[in-house]
């Protein structure tokens, strides 16, 4: 988690400061700055979530409880999940249950993700909301 924040402070803040100087010289305007800040902050959010998910996966992998019931089958399996902030990329571990013979990503269970889920529920809800709003808007325009 600290790596993501440190990277933001060291790299992204400097780039934002550079854009501010470019506003002063007339090379950029407020819209350019707004877009840049938005992109960098959203990337901070997705990178931070990815790092947190990997830290949780590490905790699960090292837990005594997990070691009693689950064997590691594959480690560092990349997952990309679409969120309202953008794509969250993280690595997780695939496990085999010693007793039930079940295979599962324990991180997914902890986070409440369904098997094969590729989009967060919040992101899906926003997409549905946009679709509904768009349909009502189009319907209203056609009716008038």
PDB file of C-alpha atoms in Angstrom:
ATOM      1  CA  UNK A   1       0.000   0.000   0.000  1.00  0.00           C
ATOM      2  CA  UNK A   2       2.832   2.333   0.822  1.00  0.00           C
ATOM      3  CA  UNK A   3       4.565   1.645  -2.511  1.00  0.00           C
ATOM      4  CA  UNK A   4       1.577   2.994  -4.424  1.00  0.00           C
ATOM      5  CA  UNK A   5       1.319   6.107  -2.277  1.00  0.00           C
ATOM      6  CA  UNK A   6       5.069   6.695  -2.422  1.00  0.00           C
ATOM      7  CA  UNK A   7       5.016   6.344  -6.219  1.00  0.00           C
ATOM      8  CA  UNK A   8       2.157   8.852  -6.408  1.00  0.00           C
ATOM      9  CA  UNK A   9       4.054  11.352  -4.264  1.00  0.00           C
ATOM     10  CA  UNK A  10       7.359  10.918  -6.089  1.00  0.00           C
ATOM     11  CA  UNK A  11       6.112  10.773  -9.687  1.00  0.00           C
ATOM     12  CA  UNK A  12       2.538  11.919 -10.098  1.00  0.00           C
ATOM     13  CA  UNK A  13       2.734  14.970  -7.852  1.00  0.00           C
ATOM     14  CA  UNK A  14       5.804  16.160  -9.782  1.00  0.00           C
ATOM     15  CA  UNK A  15       3.939  15.768 -13.074  1.00  0.00           C
ATOM     16  CA  UNK A  16       0.965  17.693 -11.695  1.00  0.00           C
ATOM     17  CA  UNK A  17       3.326  20.452 -10.526  1.00  0.00           C
ATOM     18  CA  UNK A  18       4.812  20.541 -14.045  1.00  0.00           C
ATOM     19  CA  UNK A  19       1.312  20.978 -15.474  1.00  0.00           C
ATOM     20  CA  UNK A  20       0.702  23.874 -13.097  1.00  0.00           C
ATOM     21  CA  UNK A  21       3.827  25.575 -14.438  1.00  0.00           C
ATOM     22  CA  UNK A  22       2.555  24.939 -17.978  1.00  0.00           C
ATOM     23  CA  UNK A  23      -0.691  26.727 -17.067  1.00  0.00           C
ATOM     24  CA  UNK A  24       1.323  29.743 -15.972  1.00  0.00           C
ATOM     25  CA  UNK A  25       3.212  29.773 -19.307  1.00  0.00           C
ATOM     26  CA  UNK A  26      -0.023  29.327 -21.245  1.00  0.00           C
ATOM     27  CA  UNK A  27       0.826  25.846 -22.597  1.00  0.00           C
ATOM     28  CA  UNK A  28      -2.106  24.248 -20.730  1.00  0.00           C
ATOM     29  CA  UNK A  29      -5.422  25.387 -19.290  1.00  0.00           C
ATOM     30  CA  UNK A  30      -7.673  24.435 -16.380  1.00  0.00           C
ATOM     31  CA  UNK A  31      -9.370  21.679 -18.392  1.00  0.00           C
ATOM     32  CA  UNK A  32      -6.003  20.031 -19.115  1.00  0.00           C
ATOM     33  CA  UNK A  33      -5.084  20.190 -15.431  1.00  0.00           C
ATOM     34  CA  UNK A  34      -8.452  18.803 -14.347  1.00  0.00           C
ATOM     35  CA  UNK A  35      -8.135  15.885 -16.753  1.00  0.00           C
ATOM     36  CA  UNK A  36      -4.583  15.119 -15.651  1.00  0.00           C
ATOM     37  CA  UNK A  37      -5.425  15.230 -11.940  1.00  0.00           C
ATOM     38  CA  UNK A  38      -8.474  13.016 -12.493  1.00  0.00           C
ATOM     39  CA  UNK A  39      -6.473  10.418 -14.429  1.00  0.00           C
ATOM     40  CA  UNK A  40      -3.688  10.334 -11.847  1.00  0.00           C
ATOM     41  CA  UNK A  41      -6.032  10.143  -8.859  1.00  0.00           C
ATOM     42  CA  UNK A  42      -8.099   7.357 -10.441  1.00  0.00           C
ATOM     43  CA  UNK A  43      -4.902   5.444 -11.236  1.00  0.00           C
ATOM     44  CA  UNK A  44      -3.818   5.939  -7.627  1.00  0.00           C
ATOM     45  CA  UNK A  45      -7.142   4.407  -6.552  1.00  0.00           C
ATOM     46  CA  UNK A  46      -6.899   1.354  -8.800  1.00  0.00           C
ATOM     47  CA  UNK A  47      -3.218   0.796  -7.998  1.00  0.00           C
ATOM     48  CA  UNK A  48      -3.926   1.134  -4.280  1.00  0.00           C
ATOM     49  CA  UNK A  49      -6.759  -1.399  -4.416  1.00  0.00           C
ATOM     50  CA  UNK A  50      -4.566  -3.821  -6.385  1.00  0.00           C
ATOM     51  CA  UNK A  51      -1.797  -3.499  -3.817  1.00  0.00           C
ATOM     52  CA  UNK A  52      -4.236  -3.962  -0.910  1.00  0.00           C
ATOM     53  CA  UNK A  53      -5.711  -7.073  -2.546  1.00  0.00           C
ATOM     54  CA  UNK A  54      -2.213  -8.527  -2.952  1.00  0.00           C
ATOM     55  CA  UNK A  55      -1.431  -7.787   0.716  1.00  0.00           C
ATOM     56  CA  UNK A  56      -4.629  -9.597   1.717  1.00  0.00           C
ATOM     57  CA  UNK A  57      -3.635 -12.533  -0.515  1.00  0.00           C
ATOM     58  CA  UNK A  58      -0.243 -12.646   1.248  1.00  0.00           C
ATOM     59  CA  UNK A  59      -1.959 -12.704   4.648  1.00  0.00           C
ATOM     60  CA  UNK A  60      -4.237 -15.552   3.572  1.00  0.00           C
ATOM     61  CA  UNK A  61      -1.307 -17.518   2.119  1.00  0.00           C
ATOM     62  CA  UNK A  62       0.680 -17.197   5.368  1.00  0.00           C
ATOM     63  CA  UNK A  63      -2.203 -17.915   7.757  1.00  0.00           C
ATOM     64  CA  UNK A  64      -2.041 -21.000   9.959  1.00  0.00           C
ATOM     65  CA  UNK A  65      -5.734 -21.724   9.344  1.00  0.00           C
ATOM     66  CA  UNK A  66      -5.192 -21.777   5.587  1.00  0.00           C
ATOM     67  CA  UNK A  67      -2.220 -24.137   5.917  1.00  0.00           C
ATOM     68  CA  UNK A  68      -4.358 -26.654   7.831  1.00  0.00           C
ATOM     69  CA  UNK A  69      -7.018 -26.963   5.139  1.00  0.00           C
ATOM     70  CA  UNK A  70      -5.688 -25.627   1.847  1.00  0.00           C
ATOM     71  CA  UNK A  71      -2.693 -26.358  -0.387  1.00  0.00           C
ATOM     72  CA  UNK A  72      -1.310 -23.778  -2.781  1.00  0.00           C
ATOM     73  CA  UNK A  73      -1.872 -24.864  -6.378  1.00  0.00           C
ATOM     74  CA  UNK A  74      -0.780 -21.712  -8.237  1.00  0.00           C
ATOM     75  CA  UNK A  75       0.721 -18.472  -6.998  1.00  0.00           C
ATOM     76  CA  UNK A  76       0.772 -15.027  -8.672  1.00  0.00           C
ATOM     77  CA  UNK A  77      -2.223 -15.585 -10.944  1.00  0.00           C
ATOM     78  CA  UNK A  78      -3.061 -12.226 -12.506  1.00  0.00           C
ATOM     79  CA  UNK A  79      -6.614 -10.923 -12.230  1.00  0.00           C
ATOM     80  CA  UNK A  80      -8.078  -7.820 -13.863  1.00  0.00           C
ATOM     81  CA  UNK A  81     -11.278  -6.455 -12.394  1.00  0.00           C
ATOM     82  CA  UNK A  82     -13.192  -3.512 -13.837  1.00  0.00           C
ATOM     83  CA  UNK A  83     -14.138  -0.970 -11.186  1.00  0.00           C
ATOM     84  CA  UNK A  84     -15.722   2.471 -11.389  1.00  0.00           C
ATOM     85  CA  UNK A  85     -12.212   3.953 -11.084  1.00  0.00           C
ATOM     86  CA  UNK A  86     -10.811   1.787 -13.877  1.00  0.00           C
ATOM     87  CA  UNK A  87      -9.049  -1.567 -14.188  1.00  0.00           C
ATOM     88  CA  UNK A  88      -7.701  -3.063 -10.971  1.00  0.00           C
ATOM     89  CA  UNK A  89      -4.838  -5.459 -11.657  1.00  0.00           C
ATOM     90  CA  UNK A  90      -3.554  -7.779  -8.936  1.00  0.00           C
ATOM     91  CA  UNK A  91      -2.083 -11.222  -8.377  1.00  0.00           C
ATOM     92  CA  UNK A  92      -3.723 -13.896  -6.264  1.00  0.00           C
ATOM     93  CA  UNK A  93      -3.273 -17.514  -5.210  1.00  0.00           C
ATOM     94  CA  UNK A  94      -5.253 -20.592  -6.313  1.00  0.00           C
ATOM     95  CA  UNK A  95      -5.860 -23.194  -3.578  1.00  0.00           C
ATOM     96  CA  UNK A  96      -6.887 -26.831  -3.277  1.00  0.00           C
ATOM     97  CA  UNK A  97      -8.890 -27.959  -0.223  1.00  0.00           C
ATOM     98  CA  UNK A  98      -7.310 -31.056   1.364  1.00  0.00           C
ATOM     99  CA  UNK A  99     -10.674 -32.355   2.586  1.00  0.00           C
ATOM    100  CA  UNK A 100     -13.355 -31.326   0.082  1.00  0.00           C
ATOM    101  CA  UNK A 101     -11.073 -31.453  -3.009  1.00  0.00           C
ATOM    102  CA  UNK A 102     -12.416 -27.990  -3.962  1.00  0.00           C
ATOM    103  CA  UNK A 103     -10.318 -25.488  -5.930  1.00  0.00           C
ATOM    104  CA  UNK A 104     -10.764 -21.808  -5.137  1.00  0.00           C
ATOM    105  CA  UNK A 105      -9.189 -18.368  -4.924  1.00  0.00           C
ATOM    106  CA  UNK A 106      -9.549 -17.689  -1.190  1.00  0.00           C
ATOM    107  CA  UNK A 107      -8.988 -13.978  -1.789  1.00  0.00           C
ATOM    108  CA  UNK A 108     -12.126 -13.907  -3.936  1.00  0.00           C
ATOM    109  CA  UNK A 109     -14.115 -15.483  -1.102  1.00  0.00           C
ATOM    110  CA  UNK A 110     -12.773 -12.951   1.411  1.00  0.00           C
ATOM    111  CA  UNK A 111     -13.558 -10.020  -0.906  1.00  0.00           C
ATOM    112  CA  UNK A 112     -16.984 -11.405  -1.845  1.00  0.00           C
ATOM    113  CA  UNK A 113     -16.213 -11.874  -5.545  1.00  0.00           C
ATOM    114  CA  UNK A 114     -18.068 -14.530  -7.515  1.00  0.00           C
ATOM    115  CA  UNK A 115     -16.126 -17.117  -9.503  1.00  0.00           C
ATOM    116  CA  UNK A 116     -15.135 -15.597 -12.837  1.00  0.00           C
ATOM    117  CA  UNK A 117     -16.331 -12.113 -11.849  1.00  0.00           C
ATOM    118  CA  UNK A 118     -14.750  -9.502 -14.113  1.00  0.00           C
ATOM    119  CA  UNK A 119     -16.541  -6.336 -12.959  1.00  0.00           C
ATOM    120  CA  UNK A 120     -17.278  -5.007  -9.476  1.00  0.00           C
ATOM    121  CA  UNK A 121     -20.904  -4.822  -8.426  1.00  0.00           C
ATOM    122  CA  UNK A 122     -20.555  -1.070  -7.969  1.00  0.00           C
ATOM    123  CA  UNK A 123     -19.285  -0.727 -11.530  1.00  0.00           C
ATOM    124  CA  UNK A 124     -22.075  -2.918 -12.902  1.00  0.00           C
ATOM    125  CA  UNK A 125     -24.666  -0.888 -10.981  1.00  0.00           C
ATOM    126  CA  UNK A 126     -23.263   2.368 -12.388  1.00  0.00           C
ATOM    127  CA  UNK A 127     -23.362   0.971 -15.925  1.00  0.00           C
ATOM    128  CA  UNK A 128     -26.974  -0.124 -15.434  1.00  0.00           C
ATOM    129  CA  UNK A 129     -27.875   3.265 -13.970  1.00  0.00           C
ATOM    130  CA  UNK A 130     -26.311   5.022 -16.976  1.00  0.00           C
ATOM    131  CA  UNK A 131     -28.237   2.755 -19.344  1.00  0.00           C
ATOM    132  CA  UNK A 132     -31.531   3.473 -17.600  1.00  0.00           C
ATOM    133  CA  UNK A 133     -30.885   7.226 -17.466  1.00  0.00           C
ATOM    134  CA  UNK A 134     -29.899   7.219 -21.128  1.00  0.00           C
ATOM    135  CA  UNK A 135     -33.027   5.270 -22.112  1.00  0.00           C
ATOM    136  CA  UNK A 136     -35.311   7.651 -20.218  1.00  0.00           C
ATOM    137  CA  UNK A 137     -33.549  10.626 -21.781  1.00  0.00           C
ATOM    138  CA  UNK A 138     -33.940   9.228 -25.299  1.00  0.00           C
ATOM    139  CA  UNK A 139     -37.552   8.293 -24.614  1.00  0.00           C
ATOM    140  CA  UNK A 140     -38.324  11.800 -23.396  1.00  0.00           C
ATOM    141  CA  UNK A 141     -36.757  13.361 -26.473  1.00  0.00           C
ATOM    142  CA  UNK A 142     -38.721  11.084 -28.812  1.00  0.00           C
ATOM    143  CA  UNK A 143     -41.989  11.839 -26.982  1.00  0.00           C
ATOM    144  CA  UNK A 144     -41.597  15.603 -27.343  1.00  0.00           C
TER     145      UNK A 144
END
